[in-house]
CSV table of N, CA, C and O and ligand atoms in Angstrom, one decimal:
chain,number,residue,atom,x,y,z
A,1,MET,N,-21.0,-16.8,7.5
A,1,MET,CA,-19.9,-17.1,8.5
A,1,MET,C,-19.7,-15.7,9.3
A,1,MET,O,-19.0,-14.8,9.1
A,2,ALA,N,-20.6,-15.6,10.2
A,2,ALA,CA,-20.6,-14.4,11.0
A,2,ALA,C,-19.4,-14.4,11.9
A,2,ALA,O,-18.9,-15.3,12.3
A,3,GLY,N,-18.9,-13.2,12.1
A,3,GLY,CA,-17.7,-13.1,13.0
A,3,GLY,C,-16.4,-13.4,12.4
A,3,GLY,O,-15.3,-13.6,13.0
A,4,ALA,N,-16.3,-13.6,11.0
A,4,ALA,CA,-15.0,-13.9,10.4
A,4,ALA,C,-14.2,-12.8,10.5
A,4,ALA,O,-14.5,-11.6,10.6
A,5,GLU,N,-12.8,-13.1,10.7
A,5,GLU,CA,-11.8,-12.1,10.8
A,5,GLU,C,-11.2,-11.9,9.3
A,5,GLU,O,-11.0,-12.8,8.7
A,6,LYS,N,-10.8,-10.5,9.2
A,6,LYS,CA,-10.2,-10.2,7.9
A,6,LYS,C,-8.7,-10.9,7.9
A,6,LYS,O,-8.0,-10.9,9.0
A,7,PRO,N,-8.4,-11.5,6.8
A,7,PRO,CA,-7.1,-12.0,6.7
A,7,PRO,C,-6.0,-10.8,6.7
A,7,PRO,O,-6.3,-9.7,6.1
A,8,LEU,N,-5.0,-11.0,7.6
A,8,LEU,CA,-3.9,-9.9,7.6
A,8,LEU,C,-2.6,-10.3,7.1
A,8,LEU,O,-2.3,-11.5,7.1
A,9,PRO,N,-1.8,-9.4,6.5
A,9,PRO,CA,-0.5,-9.7,6.1
A,9,PRO,C,0.5,-10.3,7.2
A,9,PRO,O,0.3,-9.9,8.3
A,10,ARG,N,1.3,-11.4,6.7
A,10,ARG,CA,2.3,-11.9,7.6
A,10,ARG,C,3.6,-11.4,7.1
A,10,ARG,O,4.2,-11.9,6.0
A,11,PRO,N,4.3,-10.4,7.8
A,11,PRO,CA,5.5,-10.0,7.4
A,11,PRO,C,6.6,-11.1,7.2
A,11,PRO,O,6.8,-11.9,8.1
A,12,ALA,N,7.3,-11.1,6.0
A,12,ALA,CA,8.4,-12.0,5.7
A,12,ALA,C,9.7,-11.1,6.2
A,12,ALA,O,9.7,-9.9,6.1
A,13,PRO,N,10.8,-11.9,6.2
A,13,PRO,CA,12.1,-11.1,6.5
A,13,PRO,C,12.3,-10.0,5.5
A,13,PRO,O,12.7,-8.8,5.9
A,14,GLU,N,11.9,-10.2,4.2
A,14,GLU,CA,12.1,-9.2,3.2
A,14,GLU,C,11.2,-7.9,3.3
A,14,GLU,O,11.6,-6.8,3.0
A,15,SER,N,10.1,-8.1,4.1
A,15,SER,CA,9.1,-6.9,4.1
A,15,SER,C,8.9,-6.3,5.6
A,15,SER,O,8.2,-5.4,5.9
A,16,ARG,N,9.7,-6.8,6.5
A,16,ARG,CA,9.6,-6.5,7.8
A,16,ARG,C,9.6,-5.1,8.1
A,16,ARG,O,9.0,-4.5,8.8
A,17,ALA,N,10.7,-4.3,7.4
A,17,ALA,CA,10.9,-2.9,7.7
A,17,ALA,C,9.7,-2.1,7.0
A,17,ALA,O,9.3,-1.0,7.6
A,18,PHE,N,9.0,-2.7,6.0
A,18,PHE,CA,7.8,-2.0,5.5
A,18,PHE,C,6.8,-2.0,6.6
A,18,PHE,O,6.1,-0.9,6.9
A,19,TRP,N,6.4,-3.1,7.2
A,19,TRP,CA,5.4,-3.3,8.1
A,19,TRP,C,5.7,-2.6,9.4
A,19,TRP,O,5.0,-2.0,10.2
A,20,GLU,N,7.1,-2.5,10.0
A,20,GLU,CA,7.6,-1.8,11.1
A,20,GLU,C,7.3,-0.4,10.9
A,20,GLU,O,7.0,0.5,11.7
A,21,GLY,N,7.7,0.1,9.7
A,21,GLY,CA,7.5,1.6,9.3
A,21,GLY,C,6.0,2.0,9.4
A,21,GLY,O,5.7,3.0,10.0
A,22,ALA,N,5.1,1.2,8.9
A,22,ALA,CA,3.7,1.5,9.1
A,22,ALA,C,3.2,1.7,10.4
A,22,ALA,O,2.4,2.5,10.7
A,23,LYS,N,3.9,0.9,11.3
A,23,LYS,CA,3.4,1.0,12.7
A,23,LYS,C,3.7,2.4,13.1
A,23,LYS,O,3.2,2.9,14.2
A,24,GLU,N,4.8,3.0,12.6
A,24,GLU,CA,5.2,4.4,13.0
A,24,GLU,C,4.7,5.4,12.1
A,24,GLU,O,5.2,6.6,12.0
A,25,LYS,N,3.8,5.0,11.4
A,25,LYS,CA,3.1,6.0,10.3
A,25,LYS,C,4.1,6.6,9.4
A,25,LYS,O,4.1,7.6,9.0
A,26,LYS,N,4.9,5.5,8.9
A,26,LYS,CA,6.0,5.9,7.8
A,26,LYS,C,5.8,4.9,6.7
A,26,LYS,O,5.8,3.7,7.0
A,27,LEU,N,5.8,5.4,5.5
A,27,LEU,CA,5.7,4.5,4.3
A,27,LEU,C,7.1,4.2,3.8
A,27,LEU,O,7.7,5.2,3.1
A,28,MET,N,7.7,3.2,4.3
A,28,MET,CA,9.1,2.8,4.0
A,28,MET,C,9.2,1.9,2.9
A,28,MET,O,8.4,0.9,2.8
A,29,LEU,N,10.2,2.2,2.0
A,29,LEU,CA,10.4,1.3,0.8
A,29,LEU,C,11.9,1.2,0.5
A,29,LEU,O,12.7,2.1,1.0
A,30,PRO,N,12.3,0.0,0.1
A,30,PRO,CA,13.7,-0.1,-0.3
A,30,PRO,C,14.1,0.8,-1.4
A,30,PRO,O,13.4,1.1,-2.3
A,31,CYS,N,15.4,1.5,-1.1
A,31,CYS,CA,15.9,2.4,-2.2
A,31,CYS,C,17.4,2.1,-2.4
A,31,CYS,O,18.1,1.8,-1.4
A,32,CYS,N,17.7,1.9,-3.6
A,32,CYS,CA,19.0,1.6,-4.1
A,32,CYS,C,20.0,2.6,-3.8
A,32,CYS,O,19.9,3.7,-4.2
A,33,ASP,N,21.2,2.1,-3.2
A,33,ASP,CA,22.3,3.0,-3.2
A,33,ASP,C,23.1,3.3,-4.3
A,33,ASP,O,23.7,4.2,-4.4
A,34,ALA,N,22.9,2.4,-5.2
A,34,ALA,CA,23.8,2.4,-6.5
A,34,ALA,C,23.0,3.4,-7.6
A,34,ALA,O,23.7,4.3,-8.2
A,35,CYS,N,21.7,3.2,-7.8
A,35,CYS,CA,21.0,4.0,-8.8
A,35,CYS,C,20.0,5.0,-8.3
A,35,CYS,O,19.5,5.8,-8.8
A,36,GLY,N,19.7,5.0,-6.9
A,36,GLY,CA,18.8,5.8,-6.3
A,36,GLY,C,17.3,5.6,-6.6
A,36,GLY,O,16.5,6.5,-6.0
A,37,LYS,N,17.0,4.7,-7.0
A,37,LYS,CA,15.5,4.3,-7.3
A,37,LYS,C,15.0,3.5,-6.3
A,37,LYS,O,15.6,2.6,-5.6
A,38,PHE,N,13.6,3.7,-5.9
A,38,PHE,CA,12.7,2.9,-5.0
A,38,PHE,C,12.1,1.7,-5.8
A,38,PHE,O,12.0,1.8,-6.9
A,39,TRP,N,11.8,0.7,-5.0
A,39,TRP,CA,11.0,-0.3,-5.6
A,39,TRP,C,10.2,-1.0,-4.6
A,39,TRP,O,10.2,-0.8,-3.3
A,40,PHE,N,9.1,-1.8,-5.1
A,40,PHE,CA,8.2,-2.4,-4.3
A,40,PHE,C,7.6,-3.6,-5.3
A,40,PHE,O,7.2,-3.1,-6.5
A,41,PRO,N,7.4,-4.7,-4.7
A,41,PRO,CA,7.5,-5.3,-3.4
A,41,PRO,C,9.0,-5.4,-3.2
A,41,PRO,O,9.8,-5.5,-4.0
A,42,PRO,N,9.3,-5.6,-1.8
A,42,PRO,CA,10.7,-5.7,-1.4
A,42,PRO,C,11.3,-6.9,-2.1
A,42,PRO,O,10.7,-8.0,-2.1
A,43,SER,N,12.6,-6.9,-2.3
A,43,SER,CA,13.4,-8.0,-2.7
A,43,SER,C,14.9,-7.6,-2.3
A,43,SER,O,15.1,-6.5,-1.9
A,44,GLN,N,15.7,-8.6,-2.3
A,44,GLN,CA,17.0,-8.4,-1.7
A,44,GLN,C,18.0,-7.7,-2.9
A,44,GLN,O,19.2,-7.5,-2.6
A,45,ARG,N,17.5,-7.5,-4.0
A,45,ARG,CA,18.2,-6.8,-5.2
A,45,ARG,C,17.3,-5.8,-5.8
A,45,ARG,O,16.2,-6.0,-5.9
A,46,CYS,N,18.1,-4.7,-6.3
A,46,CYS,CA,17.3,-3.7,-6.9
A,46,CYS,C,16.8,-4.0,-8.4
A,46,CYS,O,17.7,-4.6,-9.0
A,47,PRO,N,15.6,-4.1,-8.7
A,47,PRO,CA,15.1,-4.5,-9.9
A,47,PRO,C,15.7,-3.6,-11.0
A,47,PRO,O,15.4,-4.2,-12.2
A,48,HIS,N,16.0,-2.4,-10.8
A,48,HIS,CA,16.5,-1.6,-11.8
A,48,HIS,C,17.9,-1.9,-12.2
A,48,HIS,O,18.2,-1.8,-13.5
A,49,CYS,N,18.8,-2.0,-11.3
A,49,CYS,CA,20.2,-2.3,-11.7
A,49,CYS,C,20.9,-3.6,-11.1
A,49,CYS,O,22.1,-3.8,-11.3
A,50,LEU,N,20.1,-4.2,-10.3
A,50,LEU,CA,20.4,-5.6,-9.7
A,50,LEU,C,21.5,-5.4,-8.6
A,50,LEU,O,22.0,-6.3,-8.1
A,51,SER,N,21.8,-4.2,-8.2
A,51,SER,CA,22.6,-4.0,-7.0
A,51,SER,C,21.9,-4.6,-5.7
A,51,SER,O,20.8,-4.5,-5.6
A,52,SER,N,22.9,-5.1,-4.7
A,52,SER,CA,22.3,-5.6,-3.6
A,52,SER,C,22.5,-4.6,-2.5
A,52,SER,O,22.3,-4.9,-1.2
A,53,ASN,N,23.0,-3.4,-2.8
A,53,ASN,CA,23.2,-2.4,-1.8
A,53,ASN,C,22.0,-1.4,-1.7
A,53,ASN,O,21.7,-0.7,-2.8
A,54,PHE,N,21.3,-1.5,-0.7
A,54,PHE,CA,20.1,-0.7,-0.6
A,54,PHE,C,19.8,-0.2,0.9
A,54,PHE,O,20.3,-1.0,2.0
A,55,ASP,N,19.0,0.8,1.2
A,55,ASP,CA,18.4,1.1,2.4
A,55,ASP,C,17.1,1.2,2.3
A,55,ASP,O,16.5,1.4,1.3
A,56,TRP,N,16.4,1.1,3.5
A,56,TRP,CA,15.0,1.5,3.7
A,56,TRP,C,14.8,3.0,3.8
A,56,TRP,O,15.4,3.4,4.8
A,57,ARG,N,14.0,3.6,3.0
A,57,ARG,CA,13.9,5.1,3.2
A,57,ARG,C,12.4,5.5,3.2
A,57,ARG,O,11.6,4.8,2.6
A,58,GLU,N,12.1,6.6,3.9
A,58,GLU,CA,10.7,6.9,4.0
A,58,GLU,C,10.3,7.7,2.7
A,58,GLU,O,11.1,8.6,2.3
A,59,THR,N,9.2,7.3,2.3
A,59,THR,CA,8.6,8.1,1.1
A,59,THR,C,7.8,9.2,1.5
A,59,THR,O,7.4,9.3,2.6
A,60,LYS,N,7.3,10.0,0.5
A,60,LYS,CA,6.5,11.2,0.9
A,60,LYS,C,5.1,10.6,1.2
A,60,LYS,O,4.3,11.3,1.9
A,61,GLY,N,4.6,9.4,0.7
A,61,GLY,CA,3.4,8.8,1.0
A,61,GLY,C,2.3,9.5,0.1
A,61,GLY,O,1.2,9.5,0.5
A,62,GLU,N,2.7,10.0,-0.9
A,62,GLU,CA,1.8,10.6,-2.0
A,62,GLU,C,2.1,10.1,-3.3
A,62,GLU,O,3.1,9.6,-3.6
A,63,GLY,N,0.8,10.1,-4.1
A,63,GLY,CA,1.0,9.5,-5.5
A,63,GLY,C,-0.3,9.9,-6.2
A,63,GLY,O,-1.1,10.7,-5.9
A,64,ARG,N,-0.6,8.9,-7.2
A,64,ARG,CA,-1.8,9.1,-8.0
A,64,ARG,C,-2.4,7.6,-8.1
A,64,ARG,O,-1.7,6.8,-8.1
A,65,ILE,N,-3.7,7.7,-8.3
A,65,ILE,CA,-4.4,6.4,-8.6
A,65,ILE,C,-4.0,5.9,-10.0
A,65,ILE,O,-4.5,6.6,-11.0
A,66,TYR,N,-3.4,4.8,-10.2
A,66,TYR,CA,-3.0,4.4,-11.5
A,66,TYR,C,-4.2,3.6,-12.2
A,66,TYR,O,-4.5,3.8,-13.4
A,67,SER,N,-4.9,2.8,-11.4
A,67,SER,CA,-6.2,2.2,-11.7
A,67,SER,C,-6.7,1.7,-10.4
A,67,SER,O,-6.2,1.6,-9.3
A,68,PHE,N,-8.0,1.3,-10.6
A,68,PHE,CA,-8.8,0.9,-9.4
A,68,PHE,C,-10.0,0.0,-9.9
A,68,PHE,O,-10.4,0.1,-11.0
A,69,VAL,N,-10.7,-0.7,-8.9
A,69,VAL,CA,-11.8,-1.5,-9.2
A,69,VAL,C,-12.7,-1.1,-7.8
A,69,VAL,O,-12.1,-1.0,-6.8
A,70,VAL,N,-14.1,-1.3,-8.0
A,70,VAL,CA,-14.9,-1.3,-7.1
A,70,VAL,C,-15.6,-2.6,-6.8
A,70,VAL,O,-16.1,-3.1,-7.5
A,71,TYR,N,-15.2,-3.1,-5.4
A,71,TYR,CA,-15.8,-4.4,-5.0
A,71,TYR,C,-17.2,-4.3,-4.5
A,71,TYR,O,-17.5,-3.5,-3.5
A,72,HIS,N,-18.1,-4.8,-5.2
A,72,HIS,CA,-19.6,-4.9,-4.9
A,72,HIS,C,-20.0,-6.2,-4.1
A,72,HIS,O,-20.9,-6.4,-3.6
A,73,ARG,N,-19.1,-7.2,-4.6
A,73,ARG,CA,-19.4,-8.4,-4.2
A,73,ARG,C,-18.6,-8.9,-3.0
A,73,ARG,O,-17.5,-8.6,-2.8
A,74,VAL,N,-19.2,-9.7,-2.1
A,74,VAL,CA,-18.5,-10.2,-0.9
A,74,VAL,C,-17.7,-11.4,-1.2
A,74,VAL,O,-18.3,-12.5,-1.3
A,75,TYR,N,-16.4,-11.3,-1.4
A,75,TYR,CA,-15.6,-12.6,-1.7
A,75,TYR,C,-15.1,-13.2,-0.4
A,75,TYR,O,-14.4,-14.2,-0.4
A,76,HIS,N,-15.2,-12.5,0.8
A,76,HIS,CA,-14.7,-13.0,2.0
A,76,HIS,C,-15.8,-12.5,3.0
A,76,HIS,O,-16.1,-11.3,2.9
A,77,PRO,N,-16.4,-13.4,3.9
A,77,PRO,CA,-17.4,-12.9,4.7
A,77,PRO,C,-17.0,-11.8,5.6
A,77,PRO,O,-17.7,-11.0,6.0
A,78,ALA,N,-15.6,-11.6,6.1
A,78,ALA,CA,-15.2,-10.5,7.0
A,78,ALA,C,-15.3,-9.1,6.3
A,78,ALA,O,-15.3,-8.1,7.0
A,79,PHE,N,-15.6,-9.1,4.9
A,79,PHE,CA,-15.6,-8.0,4.2
A,79,PHE,C,-17.0,-7.5,4.0
A,79,PHE,O,-17.3,-6.5,3.2
A,80,GLU,N,-18.0,-8.2,4.4
A,80,GLU,CA,-19.4,-8.0,4.2
A,80,GLU,C,-19.9,-6.6,4.4
A,80,GLU,O,-20.6,-5.9,3.6
A,81,ALA,N,-19.3,-6.1,5.6
A,81,ALA,CA,-20.0,-4.7,6.0
A,81,ALA,C,-19.2,-3.5,5.2
A,81,ALA,O,-19.6,-2.4,5.3
A,82,ASP,N,-18.1,-4.0,4.4
A,82,ASP,CA,-17.4,-2.9,3.7
A,82,ASP,C,-17.7,-2.6,2.3
A,82,ASP,O,-17.4,-1.6,1.8
A,83,VAL,N,-18.5,-3.6,1.8
A,83,VAL,CA,-18.9,-3.4,0.4
A,83,VAL,C,-19.9,-2.2,0.2
A,83,VAL,O,-20.8,-2.1,1.0
A,84,PRO,N,-19.8,-1.4,-0.8
A,84,PRO,CA,-18.8,-1.3,-1.8
A,84,PRO,C,-17.5,-0.7,-1.3
A,84,PRO,O,-17.5,0.2,-0.6
A,85,TYR,N,-16.3,-1.3,-1.8
A,85,TYR,CA,-15.1,-0.6,-1.4
A,85,TYR,C,-14.0,-0.6,-2.6
A,85,TYR,O,-14.2,-1.4,-3.6
A,86,VAL,N,-13.0,0.3,-2.4
A,86,VAL,CA,-12.1,0.4,-3.6
A,86,VAL,C,-10.7,-0.3,-3.4
A,86,VAL,O,-10.2,-0.2,-2.4
A,87,VAL,N,-10.5,-1.1,-4.3
A,87,VAL,CA,-9.0,-1.7,-4.3
A,87,VAL,C,-8.3,-1.0,-5.6
A,87,VAL,O,-8.9,-0.9,-6.7
A,88,ALA,N,-7.1,-0.3,-5.2
A,88,ALA,CA,-6.6,0.4,-6.4
A,88,ALA,C,-5.1,0.1,-6.4
A,88,ALA,O,-4.5,-0.4,-5.5
A,89,ILE,N,-4.5,0.5,-7.6
A,89,ILE,CA,-3.0,0.5,-7.7
A,89,ILE,C,-2.7,1.9,-7.6
A,89,ILE,O,-3.0,2.8,-8.4
A,90,VAL,N,-1.9,2.2,-6.5
A,90,VAL,CA,-1.4,3.7,-6.4
A,90,VAL,C,0.0,3.7,-7.0
A,90,VAL,O,0.9,3.0,-6.5
A,91,GLU,N,0.3,4.7,-7.8
A,91,GLU,CA,1.6,5.0,-8.2
A,91,GLU,C,2.2,6.0,-7.4
A,91,GLU,O,1.7,7.2,-7.4
A,92,LEU,N,3.2,5.8,-6.5
A,92,LEU,CA,3.8,6.7,-5.7
A,92,LEU,C,4.7,7.7,-6.5
A,92,LEU,O,5.1,7.4,-7.6
A,93,ASP,N,4.8,8.9,-6.0
A,93,ASP,CA,5.7,9.9,-6.6
A,93,ASP,C,7.1,9.3,-6.8
A,93,ASP,O,7.9,9.7,-7.7
A,94,GLU,N,7.5,8.4,-5.9
A,94,GLU,CA,8.9,7.9,-6.1
A,94,GLU,C,9.0,6.8,-7.1
A,94,GLU,O,10.0,6.3,-7.4
A,95,GLY,N,7.9,6.4,-7.6
A,95,GLY,CA,7.7,5.3,-8.8
A,95,GLY,C,7.1,4.1,-8.5
A,95,GLY,O,6.2,3.7,-9.3
A,96,PRO,N,7.4,3.5,-7.4
A,96,PRO,CA,6.6,2.1,-7.3
A,96,PRO,C,5.2,2.2,-7.2
A,96,PRO,O,4.6,3.2,-6.7
A,97,ARG,N,4.5,1.1,-7.6
A,97,ARG,CA,3.2,1.0,-7.5
A,97,ARG,C,2.8,0.0,-6.3
A,97,ARG,O,3.4,-1.0,-6.2
A,98,LEU,N,1.7,0.3,-5.6
A,98,LEU,CA,1.3,-0.6,-4.4
A,98,LEU,C,-0.2,-0.9,-4.8
A,98,LEU,O,-1.0,-0.1,-5.2
A,99,ILE,N,-0.6,-2.1,-4.4
A,99,ILE,CA,-2.0,-2.4,-4.4
A,99,ILE,C,-2.6,-2.1,-2.9
A,99,ILE,O,-1.9,-2.5,-2.0
A,100,THR,N,-3.7,-1.4,-2.9
A,100,THR,CA,-4.1,-0.9,-1.6
A,100,THR,C,-5.6,-0.6,-1.6
A,100,THR,O,-6.2,-0.9,-2.7
A,101,ASN,N,-6.1,-0.1,-0.6
A,101,ASN,CA,-7.4,0.4,-0.7
A,101,ASN,C,-7.4,2.0,-0.7
A,101,ASN,O,-6.6,2.8,-0.1
A,102,ILE,N,-8.5,2.6,-1.3
A,102,ILE,CA,-8.8,3.9,-1.2
A,102,ILE,C,-9.9,4.1,-0.3
A,102,ILE,O,-11.1,3.5,-0.5
A,103,ILE,N,-9.9,5.1,0.8
A,103,ILE,CA,-10.9,4.8,1.8
A,103,ILE,C,-12.1,5.9,1.5
A,103,ILE,O,-13.0,5.8,2.2
A,104,ASP,N,-12.1,6.7,0.4
A,104,ASP,CA,-13.0,7.5,0.1
A,104,ASP,C,-14.3,6.7,-0.6
A,104,ASP,O,-14.0,5.5,-1.0
A,105,ALA,N,-15.3,7.5,-0.6
A,105,ALA,CA,-16.5,6.9,-1.3
A,105,ALA,C,-16.1,6.5,-2.7
A,105,ALA,O,-15.6,7.3,-3.4
A,106,PRO,N,-16.6,5.3,-3.2
A,106,PRO,CA,-16.2,4.7,-4.5
A,106,PRO,C,-16.5,5.8,-5.7
A,106,PRO,O,-15.9,5.9,-6.6
A,107,ASP,N,-17.7,6.5,-5.5
A,107,ASP,CA,-18.1,7.3,-6.7
A,107,ASP,C,-17.4,8.5,-6.8
A,107,ASP,O,-17.4,9.3,-7.6
A,108,ARG,N,-16.4,8.8,-5.8
A,108,ARG,CA,-15.5,10.0,-5.9
A,108,ARG,C,-14.1,9.6,-6.5
A,108,ARG,O,-13.2,10.4,-6.7
A,109,VAL,N,-13.9,8.3,-6.7
A,109,VAL,CA,-12.5,7.8,-7.1
A,109,VAL,C,-12.2,7.9,-8.4
A,109,VAL,O,-13.2,7.4,-9.2
A,110,ARG,N,-11.3,8.5,-8.9
A,110,ARG,CA,-10.9,8.5,-10.4
A,110,ARG,C,-9.5,8.1,-10.6
A,110,ARG,O,-8.6,8.5,-9.8
A,111,CYS,N,-9.3,7.7,-11.9
A,111,CYS,CA,-7.9,7.3,-12.3
A,111,CYS,C,-7.1,8.7,-12.3
A,111,CYS,O,-7.8,9.9,-12.5
A,112,ASP,N,-5.9,8.8,-11.9
A,112,ASP,CA,-5.0,9.9,-11.9
A,112,ASP,C,-5.1,10.8,-10.6
A,112,ASP,O,-4.5,11.8,-10.6
A,113,ALA,N,-6.2,10.6,-9.8
A,113,ALA,CA,-6.4,11.5,-8.7
A,113,ALA,C,-5.3,11.4,-7.8
A,113,ALA,O,-4.7,10.3,-7.6
A,114,ARG,N,-5.0,12.5,-7.2
A,114,ARG,CA,-3.8,12.5,-6.1
A,114,ARG,C,-4.4,12.0,-4.8
A,114,ARG,O,-5.5,12.2,-4.5
A,115,VAL,N,-3.5,11.1,-4.3
A,115,VAL,CA,-3.8,10.5,-3.1
A,115,VAL,C,-2.6,10.5,-2.1
A,115,VAL,O,-1.5,10.8,-2.4
A,116,ARG,N,-3.0,10.5,-0.8
A,116,ARG,CA,-2.0,10.5,0.3
A,116,ARG,C,-2.2,9.3,1.3
A,116,ARG,O,-3.4,8.9,1.6
A,117,VAL,N,-1.2,8.6,1.8
A,117,VAL,CA,-1.2,7.5,2.6
A,117,VAL,C,-2.0,7.9,4.1
A,117,VAL,O,-1.9,9.0,4.6
A,118,ARG,N,-2.8,6.8,4.4
A,118,ARG,CA,-3.5,7.0,5.7
A,118,ARG,C,-3.2,5.5,6.4
A,118,ARG,O,-3.4,4.6,5.7
A,119,PHE,N,-2.7,5.6,7.7
A,119,PHE,CA,-2.5,4.3,8.3
A,119,PHE,C,-3.6,3.9,9.1
A,119,PHE,O,-4.1,4.6,9.9
A,120,GLU,N,-4.0,2.7,8.9
A,120,GLU,CA,-5.2,2.1,9.6
A,120,GLU,C,-4.7,0.9,10.4
A,120,GLU,O,-4.2,0.0,9.9
A,121,GLU,N,-5.0,1.0,11.7
A,121,GLU,CA,-4.7,0.0,12.7
A,121,GLU,C,-5.6,-1.2,12.5
A,121,GLU,O,-6.8,-1.1,12.8
A,122,ALA,N,-5.1,-2.3,12.0
A,122,ALA,CA,-5.9,-3.5,11.7
A,122,ALA,C,-6.0,-4.4,13.0
A,122,ALA,O,-7.1,-4.9,13.3
A,123,ASP,N,-5.0,-4.5,13.7
A,123,ASP,CA,-4.8,-5.1,15.1
A,123,ASP,C,-3.8,-4.5,15.7
A,123,ASP,O,-3.1,-3.6,15.4
A,124,ALA,N,-3.4,-5.2,16.9
A,124,ALA,CA,-2.4,-4.6,17.8
A,124,ALA,C,-1.0,-4.7,17.0
A,124,ALA,O,-0.1,-4.0,17.3
A,125,ASP,N,-0.8,-5.6,16.1
A,125,ASP,CA,0.5,-5.8,15.5
A,125,ASP,C,0.5,-5.4,14.0
A,125,ASP,O,1.6,-5.3,13.5
A,126,VAL,N,-0.5,-5.0,13.4
A,126,VAL,CA,-0.5,-4.8,12.0
A,126,VAL,C,-1.2,-3.5,11.7
A,126,VAL,O,-2.4,-3.2,12.1
A,127,VAL,N,-0.5,-2.5,11.0
A,127,VAL,CA,-1.0,-1.3,10.5
A,127,VAL,C,-1.0,-1.3,9.0
A,127,VAL,O,0.2,-1.6,8.3
A,128,LEU,N,-2.2,-1.1,8.4
A,128,LEU,CA,-2.3,-1.1,6.9
A,128,LEU,C,-2.1,0.3,6.3
A,128,LEU,O,-2.9,1.2,6.6
A,129,PRO,N,-1.2,0.4,5.3
A,129,PRO,CA,-1.2,1.7,4.6
A,129,PRO,C,-2.3,1.7,3.6
A,129,PRO,O,-2.4,0.8,2.6
A,130,LYS,N,-3.3,2.6,3.8
A,130,LYS,CA,-4.3,2.8,2.7
A,130,LYS,C,-4.2,4.3,2.3
A,130,LYS,O,-3.4,5.0,2.7
A,131,PHE,N,-5.0,4.6,1.3
A,131,PHE,CA,-4.9,5.9,0.8
A,131,PHE,C,-6.2,6.7,0.6
A,131,PHE,O,-7.3,6.1,0.7
A,132,ALA,N,-6.1,8.1,0.8
A,132,ALA,CA,-7.3,8.8,0.6
A,132,ALA,C,-7.0,10.0,-0.4
A,132,ALA,O,-5.9,10.3,-0.5
A,133,LEU,N,-8.1,10.5,-0.8
A,133,LEU,CA,-7.9,11.5,-1.9
A,133,LEU,C,-7.4,12.8,-1.2
A,133,LEU,O,-7.7,13.0,-0.1
A,134,ILE,N,-6.6,13.6,-2.0
A,134,ILE,CA,-6.1,14.9,-1.5
A,134,ILE,C,-7.0,15.8,-2.1
A,134,ILE,O,-7.3,15.8,-3.3
A,135,GLU,N,-7.6,16.5,-1.1
A,135,GLU,CA,-8.8,17.5,-1.6
A,135,GLU,C,-8.2,18.7,-2.3
A,135,GLU,O,-7.1,19.2,-2.1
B,201,ZN,ZN1,19.5,0.3,-8.5
């Protein structure tokens, strides 16, 4: 299936601030006014204390690789030119974990390696937060 387009996220009301932040190269997450903790994925209540009082705050955009896999197989035709690529769980310094891509060569990626967010324009409306190793 040549010319297939990559599936892109469709922001829901709960995640709109995350995707709008990414367009401005900011990694924004919900942060609880009651207990001060961040969380992800977005929801209308803090999963730590169940408060519904929260704001969207910018994170440092840094963390460590909690776990990762290297995709060698083409599961979707639009990713054929990308294999091998890395899908990782990044644990941000603020605590939450995100499923994302590490843009470095797969043989350089290790668990616990420090990473920093890099924003990749997927199309005119969607910017994807991906991560790169901190040298
Ligand atoms: Zn809380």
